[in-house]
Amino acid sequence: MSKPRGLIAHTWSGLKKDPLGMAGFVLVSFILLLTILAPWLAPYDPLDVNVHNRLSGPSAAHWLGTDQLGRDILSRVLYGGQVALKVSLVAISVAMAIGLLLGMLAGLGPRWLDRVLVIGFDTVRSFPTIMFALAIVALTGPSLNTVIGVIIITSIPVYARVVRTQTRALRQRDFILAERAMGASTGRILRDHVLPNIAAPLFILASMDVPAVVGMEAGLSFLGLGVSPPTPSWGSILNDGYSYLRNSPWPIIAGGIPLIAVTLGFTFFGESLRDIFDPKLRGKDR
Amino acid sequence: MTAPVLDIRGLSISYGTEAGALKALRDVDLEVGEGSIIGIVGESGCGKSTLISAIIRLLAPNAQIVQGAVNFKGRDLLGLSSEQMRALRGDEISMVFQDPMTSLNPTLTIGRQMSDVQHRSTVSRSEKNACSVMMLERVGIPDPEAQLKRYPHHLSGGMRQRVAIAMALMAEPSLLIADEPTTALDATLEVQIIHRLKELQREFGCSILFISHHLGVIAELCEEVIVMYAGEVVESGPLREVFIDPKHPYTRKLLECDPARIAEPTRELPVIEGSLPNLVNLPDGCIFKDRCSKAEARCGIEPPKMSGDGHRAACHLLDHFQETSP
């Protein structure tokens, strides 16, 4: 019999065997570190305008050049990362919590409740996200909170459906019946027996969801529906750069690379996590 | 016999299906005396599982209790609220399941699950762990302290079933329901588990309702046996009498089919011809008449009643037998 291993040790040894997953993990940690340390790392104030030095290429003073108002792009990208991080952290955790609750209700509750909730999930999912965001913004005006709200509403069904399916599969299992026969209440069964069994797929889903959320925030900000200027966001940096593409490619490159890095990093990391925790799915979707 | 721990009278349960009401249990009587081990034997689909689900009140949502009473230590279980019922489960009544590979939560350690079972007790975590260790030791698990930190997949099937038994006995229940607890284990383990169960029953003084389709296991463990067929009790009585002198043709055939009883080498194992009757549209008369080689005209008209004292059976041929040999 092997010695029981901790969760972290198990994850770490799995990552060591998967170079792509390790690369993803390193990339993710690197981006997180840069973003969190943005106030100390950024060489300039991201809002500092210097019209004399506009749209310059990379130099010793401005590593990624400057934008159309002469703002330092590196500083803006770093601060833009904070917006992306804040949106994905808040939106995903809230969507996951609500999705968890609704999914368990649908999975363990009476059949009519399940039907009602599933119809609700499908209705929300059938809306095109951007159209939905446009409609909400038309009502409330562009703001970061609107972006977060839209992402939460459209992400809840994603989590809820996974939780519902897993819960339904679990409730057929003998150990849940055994717990009932031992007098466990429904709350205890959900907390102690369903939750640990669905935690792994949920976290894998969340890590794969980060790029989608970051991309959505960038997209909405690009369209002018997200953060209001002059707050830097990767999307608004892209939008600024897009208008001046003929003058300088640097804003586009600087705004695009972090998006690509986040997508690749979290996808590789997420896939590796999935392989570690659910060997049955190994090799699918590749 | 002292007052029974469990006393089931005239219990009938139907499942609502698209074809109509499936009468899974019909007029079942069952008595489990204090400190006794009762075996229930019967083929798949005879209503064993429905019966135990009814006792612990965890019936499928489409099941309906048509009539009858389930008395547990003088309380009618069917009349209890779901909260009152939940208070009994895992305390006064507990259960061991068929497949130890699936009846433990794969994501929690043995220790965590053992202390979870003690959720009603208010003692500290370390005291709960001490209880778990003691219990694991009693069911014969070596090095119990080390096992607490292990996960179910670290243990073998036999070990897991011992853990499941330890969990079931944790609260020192008055009634332990064992639903084919040895079916998923291999033969040598089966004997070990059976002997352990018998020892534990003596130590704890609980009653055991033991469900199995393995006649050998029933013979090894039980004092009394109840034979079920298609949702009815067809024969019941002290183990020796039922096994040595079976009265119901079904019991007789069931015993003939036990591979342990076959004396001469044969290519074909004996079977009971035919299949279970349709429980949605019940045939008239005796439930077993289509598969019975001795069926008479009146077997098709009138359902037989349980008769006899102590050793009882439901068969018309029984009266015949009693008439001819006074």
PDB file of N, CA and C in Angstrom, chain B residues 200-238:
ATOM      1  N   LEU B 200     -19.590 -10.482  16.244  1.00  0.00           N
ATOM      2  CA  LEU B 200     -19.984  -9.121  16.610  1.00  0.00           C
ATOM      3  C   LEU B 200     -21.421  -9.083  17.099  1.00  0.00           C
ATOM      4  N   GLN B 201     -22.264  -9.883  16.454  1.00  0.00           N
ATOM      5  CA  GLN B 201     -23.661  -9.919  16.854  1.00  0.00           C
ATOM      6  C   GLN B 201     -23.768 -10.392  18.294  1.00  0.00           C
ATOM      7  N   ARG B 202     -22.923 -11.376  18.655  1.00  0.00           N
ATOM      8  CA  ARG B 202     -22.942 -11.876  20.027  1.00  0.00           C
ATOM      9  C   ARG B 202     -22.453 -10.799  20.994  1.00  0.00           C
ATOM     10  N   GLU B 203     -21.381 -10.092  20.597  1.00  0.00           N
ATOM     11  CA  GLU B 203     -20.826  -9.037  21.451  1.00  0.00           C
ATOM     12  C   GLU B 203     -21.816  -7.897  21.665  1.00  0.00           C
ATOM     13  N   PHE B 204     -22.403  -7.431  20.575  1.00  0.00           N
ATOM     14  CA  PHE B 204     -23.264  -6.241  20.652  1.00  0.00           C
ATOM     15  C   PHE B 204     -24.702  -6.585  21.000  1.00  0.00           C
ATOM     16  N   GLY B 205     -25.075  -7.834  20.766  1.00  0.00           N
ATOM     17  CA  GLY B 205     -26.441  -8.247  21.061  1.00  0.00           C
ATOM     18  C   GLY B 205     -27.480  -7.609  20.157  1.00  0.00           C
ATOM     19  N   CYS B 206     -27.069  -7.182  18.962  1.00  0.00           N
ATOM     20  CA  CYS B 206     -28.049  -6.582  18.066  1.00  0.00           C
ATOM     21  C   CYS B 206     -28.738  -7.672  17.244  1.00  0.00           C
ATOM     22  N   SER B 207     -29.844  -7.321  16.638  1.00  0.00           N
ATOM     23  CA  SER B 207     -30.495  -8.248  15.723  1.00  0.00           C
ATOM     24  C   SER B 207     -29.970  -7.969  14.328  1.00  0.00           C
ATOM     25  N   ILE B 208     -29.932  -8.999  13.517  1.00  0.00           N
ATOM     26  CA  ILE B 208     -29.467  -8.806  12.144  1.00  0.00           C
ATOM     27  C   ILE B 208     -30.509  -9.323  11.168  1.00  0.00           C
ATOM     28  N   LEU B 209     -30.825  -8.502  10.199  1.00  0.00           N
ATOM     29  CA  LEU B 209     -31.657  -8.938   9.094  1.00  0.00           C
ATOM     30  C   LEU B 209     -30.715  -9.114   7.921  1.00  0.00           C
ATOM     31  N   PHE B 210     -30.518 -10.351   7.530  1.00  0.00           N
ATOM     32  CA  PHE B 210     -29.474 -10.664   6.566  1.00  0.00           C
ATOM     33  C   PHE B 210     -30.090 -11.091   5.240  1.00  0.00           C
ATOM     34  N   ILE B 211     -29.842 -10.310   4.218  1.00  0.00           N
ATOM     35  CA  ILE B 211     -30.425 -10.613   2.916  1.00  0.00           C
ATOM     36  C   ILE B 211     -29.367 -11.280   2.042  1.00  0.00           C
ATOM     37  N   SER B 212     -29.738 -12.353   1.399  1.00  0.00           N
ATOM     38  CA  SER B 212     -28.771 -13.020   0.531  1.00  0.00           C
ATOM     39  C   SER B 212     -29.502 -13.911  -0.450  1.00  0.00           C
ATOM     40  N   HIS B 213     -28.856 -14.223  -1.559  1.00  0.00           N
ATOM     41  CA  HIS B 213     -29.408 -15.296  -2.370  1.00  0.00           C
ATOM     42  C   HIS B 213     -28.487 -16.509  -2.315  1.00  0.00           C
ATOM     43  N   HIS B 214     -27.509 -16.414  -1.430  1.00  0.00           N
ATOM     44  CA  HIS B 214     -26.568 -17.519  -1.259  1.00  0.00           C
ATOM     45  C   HIS B 214     -27.027 -18.374  -0.074  1.00  0.00           C
ATOM     46  N   LEU B 215     -27.512 -19.547  -0.372  1.00  0.00           N
ATOM     47  CA  LEU B 215     -28.072 -20.393   0.673  1.00  0.00           C
ATOM     48  C   LEU B 215     -27.033 -20.813   1.700  1.00  0.00           C
ATOM     49  N   GLY B 216     -25.803 -21.052   1.226  1.00  0.00           N
ATOM     50  CA  GLY B 216     -24.745 -21.495   2.127  1.00  0.00           C
ATOM     51  C   GLY B 216     -24.476 -20.460   3.215  1.00  0.00           C
ATOM     52  N   VAL B 217     -24.454 -19.191   2.828  1.00  0.00           N
ATOM     53  CA  VAL B 217     -24.189 -18.116   3.774  1.00  0.00           C
ATOM     54  C   VAL B 217     -25.306 -18.031   4.802  1.00  0.00           C
ATOM     55  N   ILE B 218     -26.536 -18.145   4.317  1.00  0.00           N
ATOM     56  CA  ILE B 218     -27.699 -18.112   5.214  1.00  0.00           C
ATOM     57  C   ILE B 218     -27.598 -19.265   6.215  1.00  0.00           C
ATOM     58  N   ALA B 219     -27.244 -20.440   5.698  1.00  0.00           N
ATOM     59  CA  ALA B 219     -27.152 -21.625   6.560  1.00  0.00           C
ATOM     60  C   ALA B 219     -26.085 -21.437   7.626  1.00  0.00           C
ATOM     61  N   GLU B 220     -25.020 -20.762   7.269  1.00  0.00           N
ATOM     62  CA  GLU B 220     -23.896 -20.568   8.180  1.00  0.00           C
ATOM     63  C   GLU B 220     -24.250 -19.596   9.308  1.00  0.00           C
ATOM     64  N   LEU B 221     -25.031 -18.596   8.972  1.00  0.00           N
ATOM     65  CA  LEU B 221     -25.194 -17.451   9.870  1.00  0.00           C
ATOM     66  C   LEU B 221     -26.515 -17.428  10.619  1.00  0.00           C
ATOM     67  N   CYS B 222     -27.609 -17.775   9.929  1.00  0.00           N
ATOM     68  CA  CYS B 222     -28.917 -17.404  10.458  1.00  0.00           C
ATOM     69  C   CYS B 222     -29.531 -18.491  11.337  1.00  0.00           C
ATOM     70  N   GLU B 223     -30.464 -18.045  12.190  1.00  0.00           N
ATOM     71  CA  GLU B 223     -31.225 -18.980  13.016  1.00  0.00           C
ATOM     72  C   GLU B 223     -32.575 -19.249  12.377  1.00  0.00           C
ATOM     73  N   GLU B 224     -33.078 -18.194  11.739  1.00  0.00           N
ATOM     74  CA  GLU B 224     -34.368 -18.345  11.090  1.00  0.00           C
ATOM     75  C   GLU B 224     -34.255 -17.857   9.671  1.00  0.00           C
ATOM     76  N   VAL B 225     -35.083 -18.385   8.806  1.00  0.00           N
ATOM     77  CA  VAL B 225     -34.978 -17.982   7.410  1.00  0.00           C
ATOM     78  C   VAL B 225     -36.375 -17.709   6.846  1.00  0.00           C
ATOM     79  N   ILE B 226     -36.418 -16.706   5.971  1.00  0.00           N
ATOM     80  CA  ILE B 226     -37.658 -16.352   5.299  1.00  0.00           C
ATOM     81  C   ILE B 226     -37.411 -16.471   3.808  1.00  0.00           C
ATOM     82  N   VAL B 227     -38.247 -17.250   3.135  1.00  0.00           N
ATOM     83  CA  VAL B 227     -38.073 -17.428   1.696  1.00  0.00           C
ATOM     84  C   VAL B 227     -39.090 -16.552   0.989  1.00  0.00           C
ATOM     85  N   MET B 228     -38.591 -15.702   0.084  1.00  0.00           N
ATOM     86  CA  MET B 228     -39.502 -14.820  -0.644  1.00  0.00           C
ATOM     87  C   MET B 228     -39.544 -15.207  -2.111  1.00  0.00           C
ATOM     88  N   TYR B 229     -40.732 -15.068  -2.686  1.00  0.00           N
ATOM     89  CA  TYR B 229     -40.857 -15.299  -4.117  1.00  0.00           C
ATOM     90  C   TYR B 229     -41.829 -14.273  -4.705  1.00  0.00           C
ATOM     91  N   ALA B 230     -41.379 -13.530  -5.697  1.00  0.00           N
ATOM     92  CA  ALA B 230     -42.216 -12.574  -6.431  1.00  0.00           C
ATOM     93  C   ALA B 230     -43.012 -11.653  -5.500  1.00  0.00           C
ATOM     94  N   GLY B 231     -42.374 -11.194  -4.440  1.00  0.00           N
ATOM     95  CA  GLY B 231     -43.012 -10.218  -3.577  1.00  0.00           C
ATOM     96  C   GLY B 231     -43.843 -10.798  -2.458  1.00  0.00           C
ATOM     97  N   GLU B 232     -43.800 -12.119  -2.301  1.00  0.00           N
ATOM     98  CA  GLU B 232     -44.544 -12.739  -1.211  1.00  0.00           C
ATOM     99  C   GLU B 232     -43.610 -13.601  -0.379  1.00  0.00           C
ATOM    100  N   VAL B 233     -43.972 -13.734   0.905  1.00  0.00           N
ATOM    101  CA  VAL B 233     -43.247 -14.695   1.725  1.00  0.00           C
ATOM    102  C   VAL B 233     -43.905 -16.048   1.472  1.00  0.00           C
ATOM    103  N   VAL B 234     -43.137 -17.023   0.978  1.00  0.00           N
ATOM    104  CA  VAL B 234     -43.745 -18.329   0.692  1.00  0.00           C
ATOM    105  C   VAL B 234     -43.463 -19.352   1.784  1.00  0.00           C
ATOM    106  N   GLU B 235     -42.357 -19.117   2.514  1.00  0.00           N
ATOM    107  CA  GLU B 235     -42.061 -20.061   3.595  1.00  0.00           C
ATOM    108  C   GLU B 235     -41.202 -19.363   4.637  1.00  0.00           C
ATOM    109  N   SER B 236     -41.414 -19.690   5.887  1.00  0.00           N
ATOM    110  CA  SER B 236     -40.567 -19.124   6.938  1.00  0.00           C
ATOM    111  C   SER B 236     -40.487 -20.109   8.081  1.00  0.00           C
ATOM    112  N   GLY B 237     -39.392 -20.040   8.820  1.00  0.00           N
ATOM    113  CA  GLY B 237     -39.262 -20.944   9.948  1.00  0.00           C
ATOM    114  C   GLY B 237     -37.831 -21.053  10.410  1.00  0.00           C
ATOM    115  N   PRO B 238     -37.595 -21.883  11.419  1.00  0.00           N
ATOM    116  CA  PRO B 238     -36.227 -22.103  11.882  1.00  0.00           C
ATOM    117  C   PRO B 238     -35.384 -22.667  10.749  1.00  0.00           C
TER     118      PRO B 238
END
